[in-house]
mmCIF file of C-alpha atoms in Angstrom:
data_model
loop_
_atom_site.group_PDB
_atom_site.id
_atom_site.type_symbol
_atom_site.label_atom_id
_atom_site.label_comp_id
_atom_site.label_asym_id
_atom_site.label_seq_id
_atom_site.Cartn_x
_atom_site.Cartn_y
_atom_site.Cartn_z
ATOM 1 C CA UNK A 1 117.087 2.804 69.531
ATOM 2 C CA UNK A 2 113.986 1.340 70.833
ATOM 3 C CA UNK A 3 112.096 -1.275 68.967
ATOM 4 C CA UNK A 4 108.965 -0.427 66.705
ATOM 5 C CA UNK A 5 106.065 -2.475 68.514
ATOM 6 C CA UNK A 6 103.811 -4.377 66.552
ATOM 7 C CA UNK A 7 100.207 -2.695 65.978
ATOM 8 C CA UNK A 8 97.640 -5.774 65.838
ATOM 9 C CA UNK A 9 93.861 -5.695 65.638
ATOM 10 C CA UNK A 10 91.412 -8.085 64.935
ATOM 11 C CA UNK A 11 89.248 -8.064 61.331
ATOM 12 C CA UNK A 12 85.944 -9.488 61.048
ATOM 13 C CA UNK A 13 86.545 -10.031 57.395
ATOM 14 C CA UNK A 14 88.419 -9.304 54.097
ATOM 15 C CA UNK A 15 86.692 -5.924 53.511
ATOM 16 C CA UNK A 16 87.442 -5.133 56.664
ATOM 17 C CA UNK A 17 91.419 -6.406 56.619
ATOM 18 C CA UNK A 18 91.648 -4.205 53.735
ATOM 19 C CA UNK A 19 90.746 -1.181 55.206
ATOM 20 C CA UNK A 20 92.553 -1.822 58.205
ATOM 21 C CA UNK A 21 96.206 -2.259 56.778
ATOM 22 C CA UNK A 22 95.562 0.734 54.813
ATOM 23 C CA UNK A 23 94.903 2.268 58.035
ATOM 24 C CA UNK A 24 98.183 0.989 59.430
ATOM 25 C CA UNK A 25 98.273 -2.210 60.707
ATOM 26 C CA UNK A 26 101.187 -4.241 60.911
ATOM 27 C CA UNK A 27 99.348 -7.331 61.934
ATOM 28 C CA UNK A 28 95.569 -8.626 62.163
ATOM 29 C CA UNK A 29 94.189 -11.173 64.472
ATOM 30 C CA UNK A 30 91.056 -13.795 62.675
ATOM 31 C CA UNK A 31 90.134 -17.198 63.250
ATOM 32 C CA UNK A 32 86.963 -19.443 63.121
ATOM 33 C CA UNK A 33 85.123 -19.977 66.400
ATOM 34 C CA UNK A 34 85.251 -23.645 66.454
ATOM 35 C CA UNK A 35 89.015 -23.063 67.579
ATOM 36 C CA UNK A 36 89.170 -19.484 68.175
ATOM 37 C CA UNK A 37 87.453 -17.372 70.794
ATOM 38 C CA UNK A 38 85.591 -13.732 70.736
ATOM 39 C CA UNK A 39 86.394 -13.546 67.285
ATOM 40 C CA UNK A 40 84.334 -10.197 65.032
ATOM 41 C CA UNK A 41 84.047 -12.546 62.268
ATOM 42 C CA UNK A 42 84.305 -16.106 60.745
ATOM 43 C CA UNK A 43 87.380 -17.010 58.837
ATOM 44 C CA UNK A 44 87.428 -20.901 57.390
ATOM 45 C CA UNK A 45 90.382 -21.942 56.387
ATOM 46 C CA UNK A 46 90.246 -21.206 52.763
ATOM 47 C CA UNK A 47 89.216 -17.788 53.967
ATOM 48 C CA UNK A 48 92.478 -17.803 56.041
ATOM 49 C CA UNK A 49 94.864 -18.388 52.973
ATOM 50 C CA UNK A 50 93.214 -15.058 51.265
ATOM 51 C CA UNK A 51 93.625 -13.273 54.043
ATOM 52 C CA UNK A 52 97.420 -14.127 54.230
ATOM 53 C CA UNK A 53 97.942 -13.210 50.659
ATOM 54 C CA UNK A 54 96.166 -10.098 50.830
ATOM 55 C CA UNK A 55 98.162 -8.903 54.551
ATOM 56 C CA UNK A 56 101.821 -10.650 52.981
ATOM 57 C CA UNK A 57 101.276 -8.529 50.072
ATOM 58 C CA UNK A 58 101.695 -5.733 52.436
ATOM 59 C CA UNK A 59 104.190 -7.004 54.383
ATOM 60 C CA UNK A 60 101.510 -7.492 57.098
ATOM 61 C CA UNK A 61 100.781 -10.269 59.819
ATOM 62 C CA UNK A 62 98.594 -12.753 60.172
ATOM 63 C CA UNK A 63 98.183 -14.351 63.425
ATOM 64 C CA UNK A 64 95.262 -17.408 63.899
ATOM 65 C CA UNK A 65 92.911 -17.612 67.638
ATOM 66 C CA UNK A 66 93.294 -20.979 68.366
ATOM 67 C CA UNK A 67 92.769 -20.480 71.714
ATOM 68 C CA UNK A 68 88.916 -21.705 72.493
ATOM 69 C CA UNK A 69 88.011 -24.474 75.183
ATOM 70 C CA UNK A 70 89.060 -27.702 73.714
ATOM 71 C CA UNK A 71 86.847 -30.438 74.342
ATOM 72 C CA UNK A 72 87.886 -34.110 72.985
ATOM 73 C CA UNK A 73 85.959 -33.894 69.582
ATOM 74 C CA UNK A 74 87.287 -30.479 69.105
ATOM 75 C CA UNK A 75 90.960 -31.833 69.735
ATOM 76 C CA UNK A 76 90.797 -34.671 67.267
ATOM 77 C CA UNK A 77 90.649 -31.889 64.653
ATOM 78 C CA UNK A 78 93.212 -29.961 65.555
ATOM 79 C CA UNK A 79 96.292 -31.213 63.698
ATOM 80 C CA UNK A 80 94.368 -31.079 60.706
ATOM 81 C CA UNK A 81 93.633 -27.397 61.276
ATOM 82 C CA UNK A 82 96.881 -26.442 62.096
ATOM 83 C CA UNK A 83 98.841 -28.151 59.566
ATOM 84 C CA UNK A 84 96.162 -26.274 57.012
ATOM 85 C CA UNK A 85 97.001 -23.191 58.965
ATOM 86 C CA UNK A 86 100.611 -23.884 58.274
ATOM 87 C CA UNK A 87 100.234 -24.693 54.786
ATOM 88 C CA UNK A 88 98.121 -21.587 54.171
ATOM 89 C CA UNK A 89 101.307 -19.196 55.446
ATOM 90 C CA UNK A 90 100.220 -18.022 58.765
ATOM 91 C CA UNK A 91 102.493 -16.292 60.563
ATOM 92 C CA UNK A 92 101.560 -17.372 64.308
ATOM 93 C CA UNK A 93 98.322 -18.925 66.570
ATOM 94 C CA UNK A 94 97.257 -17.817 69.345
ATOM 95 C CA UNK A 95 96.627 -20.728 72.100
ATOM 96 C CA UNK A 96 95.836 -21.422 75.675
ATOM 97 C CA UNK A 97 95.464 -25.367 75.645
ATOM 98 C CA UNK A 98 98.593 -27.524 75.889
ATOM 99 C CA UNK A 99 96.953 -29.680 72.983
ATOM 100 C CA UNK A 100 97.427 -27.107 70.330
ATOM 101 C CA UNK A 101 101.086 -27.216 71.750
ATOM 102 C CA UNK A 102 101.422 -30.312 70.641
ATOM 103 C CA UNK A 103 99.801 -30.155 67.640
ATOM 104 C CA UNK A 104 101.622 -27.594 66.139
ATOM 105 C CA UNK A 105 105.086 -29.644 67.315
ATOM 106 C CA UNK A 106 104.127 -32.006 65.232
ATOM 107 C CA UNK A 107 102.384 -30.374 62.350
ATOM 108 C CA UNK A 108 104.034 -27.198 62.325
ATOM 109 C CA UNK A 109 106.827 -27.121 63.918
ATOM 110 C CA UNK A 110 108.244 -23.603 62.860
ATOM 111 C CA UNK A 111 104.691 -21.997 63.405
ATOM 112 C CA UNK A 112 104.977 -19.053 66.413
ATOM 113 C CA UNK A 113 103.283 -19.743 69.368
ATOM 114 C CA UNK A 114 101.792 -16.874 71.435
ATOM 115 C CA UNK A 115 100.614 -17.903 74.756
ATOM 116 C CA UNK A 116 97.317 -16.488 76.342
ATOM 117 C CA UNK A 117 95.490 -17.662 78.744
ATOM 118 C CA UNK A 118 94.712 -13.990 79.503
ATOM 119 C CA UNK A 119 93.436 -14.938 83.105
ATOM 120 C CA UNK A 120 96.824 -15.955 84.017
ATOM 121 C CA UNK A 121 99.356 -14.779 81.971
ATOM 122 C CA UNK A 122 100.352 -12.208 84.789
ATOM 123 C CA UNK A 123 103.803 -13.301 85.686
ATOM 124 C CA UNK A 124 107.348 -14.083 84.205
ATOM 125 C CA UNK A 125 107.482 -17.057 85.578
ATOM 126 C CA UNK A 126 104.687 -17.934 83.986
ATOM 127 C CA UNK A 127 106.103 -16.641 80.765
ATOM 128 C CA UNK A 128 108.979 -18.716 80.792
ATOM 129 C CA UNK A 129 107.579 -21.881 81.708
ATOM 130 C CA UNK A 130 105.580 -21.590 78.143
ATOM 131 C CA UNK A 131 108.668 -19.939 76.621
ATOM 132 C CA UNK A 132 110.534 -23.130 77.355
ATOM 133 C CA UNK A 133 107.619 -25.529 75.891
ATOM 134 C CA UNK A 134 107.787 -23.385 72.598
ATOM 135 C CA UNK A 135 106.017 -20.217 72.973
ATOM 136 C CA UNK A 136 107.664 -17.063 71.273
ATOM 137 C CA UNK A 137 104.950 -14.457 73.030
ATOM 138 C CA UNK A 138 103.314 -13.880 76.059
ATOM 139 C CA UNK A 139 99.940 -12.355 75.743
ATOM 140 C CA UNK A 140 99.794 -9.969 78.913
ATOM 141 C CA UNK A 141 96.393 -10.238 81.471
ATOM 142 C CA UNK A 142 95.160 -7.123 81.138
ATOM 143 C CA UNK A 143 94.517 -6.768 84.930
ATOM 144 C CA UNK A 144 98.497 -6.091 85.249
ATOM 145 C CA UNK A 145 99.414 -2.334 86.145
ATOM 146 C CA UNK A 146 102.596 -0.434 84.425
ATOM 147 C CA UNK A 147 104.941 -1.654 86.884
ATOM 148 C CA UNK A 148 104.282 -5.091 86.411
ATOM 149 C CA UNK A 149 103.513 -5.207 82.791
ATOM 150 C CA UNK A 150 107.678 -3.475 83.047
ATOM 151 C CA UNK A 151 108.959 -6.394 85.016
ATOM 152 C CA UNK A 152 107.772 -9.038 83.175
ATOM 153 C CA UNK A 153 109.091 -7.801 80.295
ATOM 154 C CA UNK A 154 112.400 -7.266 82.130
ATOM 155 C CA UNK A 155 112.313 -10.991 83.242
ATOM 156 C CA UNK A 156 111.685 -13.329 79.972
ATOM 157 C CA UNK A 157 113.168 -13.530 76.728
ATOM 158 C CA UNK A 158 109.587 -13.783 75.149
ATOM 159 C CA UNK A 159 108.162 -11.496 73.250
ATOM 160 C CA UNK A 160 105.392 -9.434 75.283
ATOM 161 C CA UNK A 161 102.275 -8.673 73.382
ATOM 162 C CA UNK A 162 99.896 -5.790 75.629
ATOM 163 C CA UNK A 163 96.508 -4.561 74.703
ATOM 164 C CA UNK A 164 96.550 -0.646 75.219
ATOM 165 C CA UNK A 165 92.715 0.194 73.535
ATOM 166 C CA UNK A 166 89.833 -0.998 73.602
ATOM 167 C CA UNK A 167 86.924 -3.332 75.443
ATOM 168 C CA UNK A 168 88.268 -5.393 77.630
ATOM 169 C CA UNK A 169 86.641 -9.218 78.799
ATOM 170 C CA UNK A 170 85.522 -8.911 82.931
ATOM 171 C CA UNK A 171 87.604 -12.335 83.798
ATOM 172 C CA UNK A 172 88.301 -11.650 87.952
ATOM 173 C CA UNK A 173 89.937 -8.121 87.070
ATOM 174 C CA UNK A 174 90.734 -7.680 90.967
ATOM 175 C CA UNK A 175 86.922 -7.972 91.876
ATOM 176 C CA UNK A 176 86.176 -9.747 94.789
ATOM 177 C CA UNK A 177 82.626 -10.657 93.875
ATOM 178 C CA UNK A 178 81.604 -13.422 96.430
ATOM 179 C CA UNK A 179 82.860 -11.137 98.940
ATOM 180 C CA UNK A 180 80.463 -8.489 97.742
ATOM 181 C CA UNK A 181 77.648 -10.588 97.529
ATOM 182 C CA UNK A 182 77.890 -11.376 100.942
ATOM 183 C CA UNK A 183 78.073 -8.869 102.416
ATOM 184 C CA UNK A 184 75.454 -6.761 100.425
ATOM 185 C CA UNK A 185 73.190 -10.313 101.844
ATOM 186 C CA UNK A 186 74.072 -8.809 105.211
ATOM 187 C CA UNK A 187 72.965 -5.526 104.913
ATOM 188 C CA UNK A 188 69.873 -4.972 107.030
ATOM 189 C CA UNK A 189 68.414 -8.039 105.206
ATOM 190 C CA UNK A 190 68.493 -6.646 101.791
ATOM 191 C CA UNK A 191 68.512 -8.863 98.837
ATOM 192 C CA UNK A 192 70.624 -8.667 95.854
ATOM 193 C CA UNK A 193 69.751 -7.032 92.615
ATOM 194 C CA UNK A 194 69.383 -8.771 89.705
ATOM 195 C CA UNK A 195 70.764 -8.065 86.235
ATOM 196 C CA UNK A 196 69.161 -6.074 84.241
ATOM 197 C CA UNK A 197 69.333 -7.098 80.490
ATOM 198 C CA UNK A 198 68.231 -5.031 77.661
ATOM 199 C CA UNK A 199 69.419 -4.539 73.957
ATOM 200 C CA UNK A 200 70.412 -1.465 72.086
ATOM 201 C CA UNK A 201 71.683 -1.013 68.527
ATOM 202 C CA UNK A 202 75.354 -2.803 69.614
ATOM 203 C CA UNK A 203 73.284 -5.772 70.949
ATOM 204 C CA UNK A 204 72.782 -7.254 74.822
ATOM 205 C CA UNK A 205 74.281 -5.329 77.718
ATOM 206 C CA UNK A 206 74.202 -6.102 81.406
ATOM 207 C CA UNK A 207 72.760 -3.092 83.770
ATOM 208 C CA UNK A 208 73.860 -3.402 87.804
ATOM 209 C CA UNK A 209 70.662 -1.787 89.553
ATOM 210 C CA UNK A 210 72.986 -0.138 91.420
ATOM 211 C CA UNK A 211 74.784 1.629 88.264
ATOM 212 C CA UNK A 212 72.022 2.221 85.842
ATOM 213 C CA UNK A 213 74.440 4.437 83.806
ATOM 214 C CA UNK A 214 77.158 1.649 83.394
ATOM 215 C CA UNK A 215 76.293 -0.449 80.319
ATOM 216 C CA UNK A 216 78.146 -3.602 80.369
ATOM 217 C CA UNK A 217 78.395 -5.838 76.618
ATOM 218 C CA UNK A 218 77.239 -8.983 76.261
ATOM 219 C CA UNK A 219 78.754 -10.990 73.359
ATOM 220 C CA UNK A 220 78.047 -14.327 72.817
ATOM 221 C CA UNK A 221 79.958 -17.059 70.147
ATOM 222 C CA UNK A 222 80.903 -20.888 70.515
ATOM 223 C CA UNK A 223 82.780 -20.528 73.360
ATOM 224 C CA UNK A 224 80.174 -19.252 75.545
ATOM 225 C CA UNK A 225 78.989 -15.654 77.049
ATOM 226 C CA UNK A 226 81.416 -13.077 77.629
ATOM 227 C CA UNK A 227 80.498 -9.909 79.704
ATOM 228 C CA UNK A 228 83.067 -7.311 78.693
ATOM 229 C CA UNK A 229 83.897 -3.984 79.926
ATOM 230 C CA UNK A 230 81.442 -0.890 80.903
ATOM 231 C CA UNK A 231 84.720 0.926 79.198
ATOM 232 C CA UNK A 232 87.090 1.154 76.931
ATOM 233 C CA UNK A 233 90.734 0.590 77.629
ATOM 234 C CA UNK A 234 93.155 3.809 75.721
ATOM 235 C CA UNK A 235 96.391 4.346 76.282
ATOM 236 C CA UNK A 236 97.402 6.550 73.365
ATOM 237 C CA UNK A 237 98.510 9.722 75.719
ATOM 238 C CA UNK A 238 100.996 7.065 77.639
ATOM 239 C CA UNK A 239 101.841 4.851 74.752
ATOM 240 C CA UNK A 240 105.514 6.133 74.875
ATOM 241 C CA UNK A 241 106.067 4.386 78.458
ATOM 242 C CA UNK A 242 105.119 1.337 76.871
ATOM 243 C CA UNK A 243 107.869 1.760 74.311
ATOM 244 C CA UNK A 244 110.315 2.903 76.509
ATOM 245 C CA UNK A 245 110.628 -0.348 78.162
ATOM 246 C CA UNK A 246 110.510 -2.170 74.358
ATOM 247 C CA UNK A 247 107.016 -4.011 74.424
ATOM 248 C CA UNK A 248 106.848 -5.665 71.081
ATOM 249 C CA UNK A 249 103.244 -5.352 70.193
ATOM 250 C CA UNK A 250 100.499 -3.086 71.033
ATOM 251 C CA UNK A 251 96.929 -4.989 70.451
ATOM 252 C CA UNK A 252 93.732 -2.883 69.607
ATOM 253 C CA UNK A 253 90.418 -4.304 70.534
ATOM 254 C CA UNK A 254 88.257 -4.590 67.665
ATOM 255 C CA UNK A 255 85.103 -6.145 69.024
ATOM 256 C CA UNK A 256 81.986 -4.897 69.033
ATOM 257 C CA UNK A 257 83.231 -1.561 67.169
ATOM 258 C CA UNK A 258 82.310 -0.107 63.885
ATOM 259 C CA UNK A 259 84.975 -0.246 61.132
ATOM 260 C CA UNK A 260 85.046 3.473 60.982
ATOM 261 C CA UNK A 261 86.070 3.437 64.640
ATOM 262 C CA UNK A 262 88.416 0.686 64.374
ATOM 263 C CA UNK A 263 90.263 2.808 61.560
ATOM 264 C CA UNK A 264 90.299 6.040 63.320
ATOM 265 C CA UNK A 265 91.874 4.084 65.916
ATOM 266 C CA UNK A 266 94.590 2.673 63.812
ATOM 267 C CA UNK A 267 95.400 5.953 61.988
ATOM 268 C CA UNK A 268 95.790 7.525 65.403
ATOM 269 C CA UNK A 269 98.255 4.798 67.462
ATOM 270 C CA UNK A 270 100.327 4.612 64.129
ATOM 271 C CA UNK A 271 101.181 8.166 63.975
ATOM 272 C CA UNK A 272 101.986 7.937 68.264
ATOM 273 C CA UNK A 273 104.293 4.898 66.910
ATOM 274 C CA UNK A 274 105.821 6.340 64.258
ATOM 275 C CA UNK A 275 106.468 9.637 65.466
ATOM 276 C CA UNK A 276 107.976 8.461 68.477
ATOM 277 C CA UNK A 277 110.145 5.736 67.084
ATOM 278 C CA UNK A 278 111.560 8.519 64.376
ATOM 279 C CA UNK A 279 112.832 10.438 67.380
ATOM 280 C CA UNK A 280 112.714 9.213 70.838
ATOM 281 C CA UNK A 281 113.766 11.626 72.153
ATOM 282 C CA UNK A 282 112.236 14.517 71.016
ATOM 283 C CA UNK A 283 108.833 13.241 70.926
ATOM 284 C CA UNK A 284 105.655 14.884 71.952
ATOM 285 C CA UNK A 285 102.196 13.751 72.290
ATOM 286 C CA UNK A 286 99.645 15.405 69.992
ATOM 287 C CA UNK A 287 96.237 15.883 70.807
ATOM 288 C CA UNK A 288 95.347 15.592 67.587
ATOM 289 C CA UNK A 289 95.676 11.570 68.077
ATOM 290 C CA UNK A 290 93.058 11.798 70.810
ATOM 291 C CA UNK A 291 90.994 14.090 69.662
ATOM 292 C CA UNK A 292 90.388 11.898 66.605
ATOM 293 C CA UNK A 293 89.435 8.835 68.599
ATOM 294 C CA UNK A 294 87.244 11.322 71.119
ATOM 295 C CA UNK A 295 85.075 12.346 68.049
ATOM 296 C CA UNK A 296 84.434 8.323 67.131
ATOM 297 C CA UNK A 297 83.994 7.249 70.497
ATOM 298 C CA UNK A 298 80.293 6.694 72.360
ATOM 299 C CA UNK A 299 79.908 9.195 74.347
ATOM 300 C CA UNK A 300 78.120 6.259 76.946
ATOM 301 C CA UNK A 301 81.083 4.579 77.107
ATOM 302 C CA UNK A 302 84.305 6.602 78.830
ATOM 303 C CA UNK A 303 87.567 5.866 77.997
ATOM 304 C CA UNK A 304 90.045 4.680 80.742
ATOM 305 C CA UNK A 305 93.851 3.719 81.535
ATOM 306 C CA UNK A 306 92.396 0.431 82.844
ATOM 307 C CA UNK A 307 94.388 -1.066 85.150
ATOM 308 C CA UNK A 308 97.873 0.093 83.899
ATOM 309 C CA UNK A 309 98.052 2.893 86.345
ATOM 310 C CA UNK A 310 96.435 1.182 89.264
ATOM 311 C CA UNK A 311 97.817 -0.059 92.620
ATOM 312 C CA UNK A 312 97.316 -4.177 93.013
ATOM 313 C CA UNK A 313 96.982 -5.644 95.917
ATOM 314 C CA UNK A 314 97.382 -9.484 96.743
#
């Protein structure tokens, strides 16, 4: 019998958590952007303990981004946080900096640790160097194709947590862009094109002059400015090769999406769970479960396998 995955997605609020574990999910992602990066909305920690009553109460998750740049002001606070974290019931932090490693060791030292560093979680080796330091999940890069989002999960005793809808942040995602700019410089003298920055009713987007119909968001919090995806990432037609090989949680992209969306969304990869994990076997894919999310989505903005079902070269 193949395990049930996890179905996480970030909440931007109570309201919001509310209508989303009615919708059917087993586990929400929040966090306050002094610690926690590209988060839809601000969760102190008093906030945090509500939400944690309100999820447990469902028998839902509650996972904490800890996982922001960590400068040395921003570190001296940390065991503070995490031991309130700890004492408010969370059920795991997310983290990329050694620091909050350590500060969960000695604050709390039964808190899960899920590692992601997203840029470079894209190996098993990788995974068990962090597994070994006290990490119970890798968070996969989601530049990795099926085959090796398979073997690393066939090569570490960590949990593997995927993200299979949604926007997805433009880290190096196989581009070679110096290369390109280059040798667009070379081109009979040309020049390169600047951005192209406009708003609409989302907010900022980033136009190449060369793709005026690719919109690319701009979202901006403490830890910077993140250019994400022209996209968005949805892998409900294939989700049953993804729980073939066992992954253990299947993260939905919340950001920069109506609630409405984000629900539809949840309703649809719940029934593709459920239905498959009450008869592996026989299960079929129903259009239905698209269709729902087609009739939601921007029509500006396609929807894509991302990278799973690419070839990657080295």
């Amino acid at each position: 019998m193949a395990t049930k995955p996890e179905l996480l997605i970030d909440a931007g609020s109570l309201a919001d958590m509310e209508r989303l574990i009615a919708a059917g999910a087993d586990a929400i992602l929040i966090g306050e952007s002094r610690y926690g990066m590209r988060l839809p909305g601000e969760f102190n920690l008093e906030m945090i303990g509500e939400a944690v009553k309100l999820a447990h109460a469902h028998n839902v998750s509650v996972y904490v981004a800890v996982n922001n740049l960590m400068d040395n002001d921003t570190v001296d606070t940390l065991p503070a946080y995490v031991k309130g974290l700890n004492e408010a019931g969370v059920d795991g932090v997310v983290f990329g900096d050694p620091a909050v490693l350590m500060a969960a060791r000695a604050e709390a030292p039964g808190m899960k640790l899920h590692w992601n560093a997203e840029m470079t979680s894209t190996n098993y080796s990788t995974a068990n160097y962090w597994g070994r330091r006290g990490a119970t999940r890798f968070v996969l890069a989601r530049e990795l194709n099926m085959d090796q989002v398979i073997d690393i999960k066939n090569n570490t005793e960590l949990e593997v947590q995927v993200q299979v809808h949604g926007l997805t942040n433009i880290y190096h995602s196989k581009r070679p862009l110096v290369q390109n700019y280059f040798e667009h410089q070379a081109k009979s003298g040309e020049t390169v094109s600047q951005p192209v920055y406009g708003k609409r009713e989302e907010g900022l987007y980033l136009v190449e002059a060369e793709r005026p119909g690719e919109r690319f968001p701009i979202y901006e919090d403490a830890g910077g400015t993140h250019i994400m995806s022209s996209d968005d990432l949805c892998m409900i037609e294939n989700l049953h090769e993804l729980m073939e090989v066992n992954i253990d949680s299947f993260r939905i992209e919340g950001l920069l999406k109506s609630i409405e969306y984000n629900e539809t969304v949840v309703r649809a990869y719940r029934a593709a769970i459920d239905a498959y994990c009450a008869d592996p076997e026989g299960y079929a894919f129903n259009e239905d479960w698209l269709d729902a999310i087609k009739n939601v989505q921007d029509p500006s903005r396609e929807l894509s396998y991302g990278f799973f079902y690419k070839e990657q070269v080295y």
